[in-house]
Amino acid sequence: MKGTYLGEFQEIVLLTIIVLNENAYGVTIQDEIEKRTNRTVSRGALHTALTRLDEKGFITSIYGGATSERGGRRKRYYQVTNLGKQALQEARSIRDELWSQVPKFAFQNI
Amino acid sequence: MKVSIKTYNPPKLPQRFLRWYCKPELLEDIEGDIHEDFNKRYIRSGARSARLYYILDVIRFFRPFTIRNFMKTQIINPMFKINTRIAFRNLAKNKLYSFINITGLAIGIAACLIIAHYVIFQLSFDRFHENAESVYRVNTTTYQNEEYVGTGIYCGHALAPALKRDVPEISKYSRVHPEYGGAIMNRVIDGEDSEPFREQNIIYVEPAFLEMFTIDFLQGDPATALDDVNSLLISESMAKKYFGDEANNALGQFIKASGSWGNGTLEVTGIFKDYPANSHLDFDFLKPISKVVEQNNYAEEGTNWGWTNFFMYAQLGENVSQDIAGEKIADLMHTYTPEDLESTSQRVVLTLQPITDIHLKSDVDDGDGEIADTKSINSVYFMILIAGFILIIAWINFINLSTAKATERGLEVGIKKAIGAHRSQLISQFLTESFWINFIAISLALGFTYLLLPILGNTIGEPLNLQLGHPVVLGGIVGLVFIGPLLAGVYPAFVLSSFKTVSALKGNQSIKMKYQFSIRKGLVVFQFVISTLLIAGTFTVSKQIDFMRNGDTGFNRSEVLVIKGPSIGVTRAKFDVFKNSMLSFPGVENMGTSRSVPGAGYNFATSGRNALAEKSTEQRIEVTWVDPDFIHTYDLELIAGRDFSDAIEDGPNGALVSAFSVEAFNLGTPEEAIGKRILISEDTVFVRGVIEDHNWQSLHRAYMPSALLHIPATVRYMSIRINPQNAQSVIQEAEKQFMDVFPGNPLEYYFMDDFFNRQYEDDQQFGKIFNAFAGFAIFAACLGLFGLASYSVVQKAKEIGIRKVLGASSSHITMLFSKRYMILVVVANLIAIPLSYFAMKQWLSDYAFSIPITIDLFILPILLLAIIATVTIMMQTVRASMANPVKNLRAE
């Protein structure tokens, strides 16, 4: 399978979608990430990431109802697929494993 | 459900842009997000900031993953295939129109490509030097009493070292000294002289010259090649000329040079690849400048600044701008030679001219014997203009013929629309057709260009070849493939696809056609305006050239044979033998000698003034030495005073000045001027006689003060007036006598009229190129007219039939159909006359002596164009009017 690798930003996006649960669409995802990570996220970058995640099959989307604040356009709600969740788990376990190997004294003097 | 909040409208233009580029599947999502954000920001920070961010967002979304693939849709689109098939069927169906369309376009494009090559060549001058950007020529601009006198390139040999010393920005310099008058050269093998040749393209340069200018060495070491005073660098083809089969071993061989500047036996220390044609310099031989400076009295007091026979190139150091260095050198002449300049109230400004500007933008006045190969940038612009005109004519043909076919295609369009075709589909069909026509035309044009370029190259005497790889040419072709069909195809495509379904099917297009026809008429008029302009231009140019070649120059230049004098073993006694034997030969009427002849420049230009006038009234005066027989040989008319026939061998003999100089120096009437004194270069000379004004050089130049000084005899130029019947035998006799009396000298001779007219080579070239392209344009315009006329005749076949049945005569019908096109030609002429008048005036203002702009310059082109147009139209209308009406009426 092509590119199951999960980039750092993509991982954040996936997690954010899970955190937002039912209310995950473009604007809210962006806001949430900005709020939590304290960094500005460009909308283009976010959509690039969403498109890539979609291509990898990590997320699916369904259209919600049209709202007037979007000029009559529908919201596209994202959901993390099982494959996506699996990828998150994998990424996490790799990390955990690495953390467990880190010698304690490495962080003593920070 | 959310509470409905007030929403605002984002700016329209970015929104449309987004919708245009964005992939449809992503559009709703992206557009919605941006819109939502827009609304929030609108409430939070106001309209201005919201709009700005909206625009920014739209631009930031312009990323590879959002942009839909425009190319892919076109090529994969099966319609493209189908449209292509339809296009070729249509081309095959209307063979004549296809032919006219494609040839017309091909000619237009070929003309453009050819001109592009010409322009590229002209612009490429001196750009091949590695240091092209940092090498400059030092020019001298002179003002007298704050009035502009002229700009020249010549300076004394002391200038270059002085500038190098005072201006640290100059990193290298090279003085250049031409071998004035050329030299006779021959190979020396084992002390024996081989066959001599006369060479003109010799320059003396510094060793640094080889570093500043890019010269490809085949043999020898550029670092040391010019170190020895007797070294000589020769070009590859000269090596072949002098050493033949041994050209490869020419290094270290000897060549003897006999000229006016640096004689002796020289050792070949380098062979360089023939210097490219696209440089303002032209040389076959390079000699070290030390040879010239150490000899020839240049070491004497006063020659270092006063003998301005040198010119100078300077290379600026890295990161030094022309402005900074230019500012520093500007006034330096006033530090070097203050007294000279003050006493003549002159101001001299030194300027740096980039070598890449010399060819097209030389600011040196013609009069200063510019040895460089220069052309005016205007002639390049002019060519671009003509190329544009021809292309426009070709495109107009295309548009006219396509819209003319409209009625025929109307039915097709109607049916397609009736079964559900969108307008955009029809437009893409017609654009596809236009694309293929353009594509075929460009392929043809490339063929034409390939065949015609060498011919143009021959005409201008420069190598021109198809350079497909050149970025400009390549870009042009690619541009034409894509832009051409759009430019020429859009209008017809929109017109054709705009038909209303029902009326198209009914064939009821009369109202629409009327409107279109007026646009078509406008375009035809435009074509003919350009054609008239070009014909009138051609006519003016050829008349002016004719005028210059055959016009009165104040002396008789026909039947004069000029022999370039010998330079080896010349004595007065030998000369007398030669002269006497020539004069005694039947067919020789007179023989005069001079240090220069008309068309070869004057001997030197210096300052002159009335001896009684202030120094500040000095003017440039051109001086030439002639013997007593000279003015009779050339039939120069003496207005007042005496000629040189009773001159004494060594003594003040005065000067023969031209009538113009008498006026310029304020000497009164010609009779009053006799005996008055003028100062030439501060030497007092009395006026011995006054001669009629004459054009010593080309008619481009206005009269200048000039004087002929006496010399008992010279061998530089020997002019022989001959009886035309005996021309051949005189030449043979001259050859025989010359070889007898001056052995070891090559004989070079020419006829004065040919030689004088060689000054107009540039003009003739221009004329020829202009003629050719005017021909192109007229042909293309007529092709269009022919197509239109033939089309309207086919369309009106029934009308013609009915008229004939009802009793109209053939001539009547011919008139009826020709009339409407003739009106167009007349209208075109009315517009073209004032335009061409101004164009002619502008062009002729370059010439000091020009033809008057008379009415016949307009009448002839108009008549010519009318005749060509009439013939074109008649070819069609006559055939139609002669046809059997039954044939046309029966067919349904």
mmCIF file of N, CA and C in Angstrom, chain A residues 31-80:
data_model
loop_
_atom_site.group_PDB
_atom_site.id
_atom_site.type_symbol
_atom_site.label_atom_id
_atom_site.label_comp_id
_atom_site.label_asym_id
_atom_site.label_seq_id
_atom_site.Cartn_x
_atom_site.Cartn_y
_atom_site.Cartn_z
ATOM 1 N N ASP A 31 -9.341 25.552 13.713
ATOM 2 C CA ASP A 31 -9.403 26.296 14.977
ATOM 3 C C ASP A 31 -8.824 25.476 16.120
ATOM 4 N N GLU A 32 -9.270 24.197 16.157
ATOM 5 C CA GLU A 32 -8.860 23.323 17.249
ATOM 6 C C GLU A 32 -7.333 23.170 17.270
ATOM 7 N N ILE A 33 -6.769 22.915 16.092
ATOM 8 C CA ILE A 33 -5.313 22.734 16.047
ATOM 9 C C ILE A 33 -4.611 24.007 16.492
ATOM 10 N N GLU A 34 -5.114 25.123 16.006
ATOM 11 C CA GLU A 34 -4.478 26.389 16.359
ATOM 12 C C GLU A 34 -4.543 26.609 17.860
ATOM 13 N N LYS A 35 -5.691 26.271 18.421
ATOM 14 C CA LYS A 35 -5.889 26.486 19.843
ATOM 15 C C LYS A 35 -4.951 25.604 20.650
ATOM 16 N N ARG A 36 -4.853 24.344 20.258
ATOM 17 C CA ARG A 36 -4.112 23.390 21.079
ATOM 18 C C ARG A 36 -2.596 23.465 20.854
ATOM 19 N N THR A 37 -2.182 23.678 19.668
ATOM 20 C CA THR A 37 -0.739 23.644 19.401
ATOM 21 C C THR A 37 -0.122 25.030 19.410
ATOM 22 N N ASN A 38 -0.996 26.045 19.480
ATOM 23 C CA ASN A 38 -0.463 27.398 19.496
ATOM 24 C C ASN A 38 0.314 27.759 18.237
ATOM 25 N N ARG A 39 -0.041 27.174 17.146
ATOM 26 C CA ARG A 39 0.635 27.590 15.922
ATOM 27 C C ARG A 39 -0.404 27.852 14.842
ATOM 28 N N THR A 40 -0.066 28.742 13.919
ATOM 29 C CA THR A 40 -1.008 29.068 12.857
ATOM 30 C C THR A 40 -0.954 27.958 11.815
ATOM 31 N N VAL A 41 -2.111 27.579 11.411
ATOM 32 C CA VAL A 41 -2.197 26.515 10.404
ATOM 33 C C VAL A 41 -2.785 27.142 9.146
ATOM 34 N N SER A 42 -2.091 26.994 8.045
ATOM 35 C CA SER A 42 -2.669 27.568 6.823
ATOM 36 C C SER A 42 -3.722 26.608 6.296
ATOM 37 N N ARG A 43 -4.771 27.217 5.774
ATOM 38 C CA ARG A 43 -5.887 26.403 5.333
ATOM 39 C C ARG A 43 -5.460 25.480 4.201
ATOM 40 N N GLY A 44 -4.607 25.991 3.352
ATOM 41 C CA GLY A 44 -4.127 25.170 2.238
ATOM 42 C C GLY A 44 -3.408 23.944 2.762
ATOM 43 N N ALA A 45 -2.550 24.141 3.776
ATOM 44 C CA ALA A 45 -1.793 23.020 4.321
ATOM 45 C C ALA A 45 -2.741 21.997 4.930
ATOM 46 N N LEU A 46 -3.756 22.509 5.613
ATOM 47 C CA LEU A 46 -4.712 21.607 6.237
ATOM 48 C C LEU A 46 -5.420 20.764 5.177
ATOM 49 N N HIS A 47 -5.867 21.432 4.114
ATOM 50 C CA HIS A 47 -6.581 20.691 3.081
ATOM 51 C C HIS A 47 -5.679 19.712 2.361
ATOM 52 N N THR A 48 -4.410 20.113 2.193
ATOM 53 C CA THR A 48 -3.472 19.173 1.591
ATOM 54 C C THR A 48 -3.411 17.924 2.455
ATOM 55 N N ALA A 49 -3.300 18.137 3.759
ATOM 56 C CA ALA A 49 -3.197 17.001 4.674
ATOM 57 C C ALA A 49 -4.460 16.159 4.622
ATOM 58 N N LEU A 50 -5.612 16.823 4.613
ATOM 59 C CA LEU A 50 -6.883 16.083 4.580
ATOM 60 C C LEU A 50 -6.972 15.254 3.298
ATOM 61 N N THR A 51 -6.549 15.869 2.165
ATOM 62 C CA THR A 51 -6.617 15.140 0.902
ATOM 63 C C THR A 51 -5.726 13.902 0.963
ATOM 64 N N ARG A 52 -4.520 14.080 1.498
ATOM 65 C CA ARG A 52 -3.590 12.950 1.587
ATOM 66 C C ARG A 52 -4.171 11.844 2.478
ATOM 67 N N LEU A 53 -4.724 12.257 3.638
ATOM 68 C CA LEU A 53 -5.285 11.277 4.567
ATOM 69 C C LEU A 53 -6.430 10.523 3.907
ATOM 70 N N ASP A 54 -7.216 11.271 3.135
ATOM 71 C CA ASP A 54 -8.326 10.664 2.424
ATOM 72 C C ASP A 54 -7.804 9.633 1.421
ATOM 73 N N GLU A 55 -6.742 10.008 0.707
ATOM 74 C CA GLU A 55 -6.165 9.099 -0.291
ATOM 75 C C GLU A 55 -5.659 7.817 0.373
ATOM 76 N N LYS A 56 -5.102 7.976 1.580
ATOM 77 C CA LYS A 56 -4.553 6.808 2.266
ATOM 78 C C LYS A 56 -5.660 5.970 2.908
ATOM 79 N N GLY A 57 -6.868 6.532 2.918
ATOM 80 C CA GLY A 57 -7.982 5.791 3.501
ATOM 81 C C GLY A 57 -8.063 5.904 5.003
ATOM 82 N N PHE A 58 -7.395 6.894 5.588
ATOM 83 C CA PHE A 58 -7.414 7.055 7.040
ATOM 84 C C PHE A 58 -8.652 7.798 7.513
ATOM 85 N N ILE A 59 -9.244 8.570 6.607
ATOM 86 C CA ILE A 59 -10.463 9.286 7.000
ATOM 87 C C ILE A 59 -11.522 9.104 5.930
ATOM 88 N N THR A 60 -12.755 9.257 6.328
ATOM 89 C CA THR A 60 -13.845 9.341 5.356
ATOM 90 C C THR A 60 -14.578 10.625 5.651
ATOM 91 N N SER A 61 -15.486 10.994 4.760
ATOM 92 C CA SER A 61 -16.219 12.221 5.031
ATOM 93 C C SER A 61 -17.660 12.059 4.586
ATOM 94 N N ILE A 62 -18.531 12.768 5.261
ATOM 95 C CA ILE A 62 -19.921 12.825 4.820
ATOM 96 C C ILE A 62 -20.338 14.286 4.810
ATOM 97 N N TYR A 63 -21.274 14.604 3.930
ATOM 98 C CA TYR A 63 -21.721 15.985 3.856
ATOM 99 C C TYR A 63 -22.850 16.217 4.825
ATOM 100 N N GLY A 64 -22.771 17.320 5.552
ATOM 101 C CA GLY A 64 -23.857 17.688 6.444
ATOM 102 C C GLY A 64 -24.830 18.606 5.727
ATOM 103 N N GLY A 65 -25.702 19.229 6.484
ATOM 104 C CA GLY A 65 -26.674 20.112 5.868
ATOM 105 C C GLY A 65 -26.064 21.451 5.491
ATOM 106 N N ALA A 66 -26.727 22.130 4.549
ATOM 107 C CA ALA A 66 -26.229 23.429 4.116
ATOM 108 C C ALA A 66 -26.509 24.464 5.192
ATOM 109 N N THR A 67 -25.554 25.392 5.387
ATOM 110 C CA THR A 67 -25.812 26.462 6.339
ATOM 111 C C THR A 67 -25.608 27.796 5.664
ATOM 112 N N SER A 68 -26.284 28.798 6.212
ATOM 113 C CA SER A 68 -26.199 30.105 5.553
ATOM 114 C C SER A 68 -24.838 30.748 5.794
ATOM 115 N N GLU A 69 -24.180 30.402 6.917
ATOM 116 C CA GLU A 69 -22.910 31.043 7.191
ATOM 117 C C GLU A 69 -21.844 30.602 6.182
ATOM 118 N N ARG A 70 -22.087 29.469 5.523
ATOM 119 C CA ARG A 70 -21.167 29.033 4.476
ATOM 120 C C ARG A 70 -21.695 29.407 3.102
ATOM 121 N N GLY A 71 -22.606 30.366 3.043
ATOM 122 C CA GLY A 71 -23.151 30.797 1.755
ATOM 123 C C GLY A 71 -23.906 29.667 1.087
ATOM 124 N N GLY A 72 -24.583 28.854 1.896
ATOM 125 C CA GLY A 72 -25.420 27.818 1.318
ATOM 126 C C GLY A 72 -24.687 26.546 0.949
ATOM 127 N N ARG A 73 -23.419 26.463 1.311
ATOM 128 C CA ARG A 73 -22.677 25.245 0.974
ATOM 129 C C ARG A 73 -22.697 24.267 2.155
ATOM 130 N N ARG A 74 -22.564 22.992 1.831
ATOM 131 C CA ARG A 74 -22.635 21.989 2.893
ATOM 132 C C ARG A 74 -21.299 21.867 3.601
ATOM 133 N N LYS A 75 -21.380 21.418 4.871
ATOM 134 C CA LYS A 75 -20.144 21.139 5.601
ATOM 135 C C LYS A 75 -19.717 19.722 5.261
ATOM 136 N N ARG A 76 -18.428 19.539 5.215
ATOM 137 C CA ARG A 76 -17.953 18.192 4.975
ATOM 138 C C ARG A 76 -17.346 17.683 6.289
ATOM 139 N N TYR A 77 -18.057 16.751 6.907
ATOM 140 C CA TYR A 77 -17.619 16.242 8.205
ATOM 141 C C TYR A 77 -16.667 15.072 7.998
ATOM 142 N N TYR A 78 -15.579 15.103 8.713
ATOM 143 C CA TYR A 78 -14.594 14.026 8.583
ATOM 144 C C TYR A 78 -14.699 13.073 9.745
ATOM 145 N N GLN A 79 -14.410 11.786 9.441
ATOM 146 C CA GLN A 79 -14.361 10.778 10.484
ATOM 147 C C GLN A 79 -13.112 9.945 10.245
ATOM 148 N N VAL A 80 -12.516 9.508 11.354
ATOM 149 C CA VAL A 80 -11.323 8.678 11.198
ATOM 150 C C VAL A 80 -11.764 7.234 10.997
#
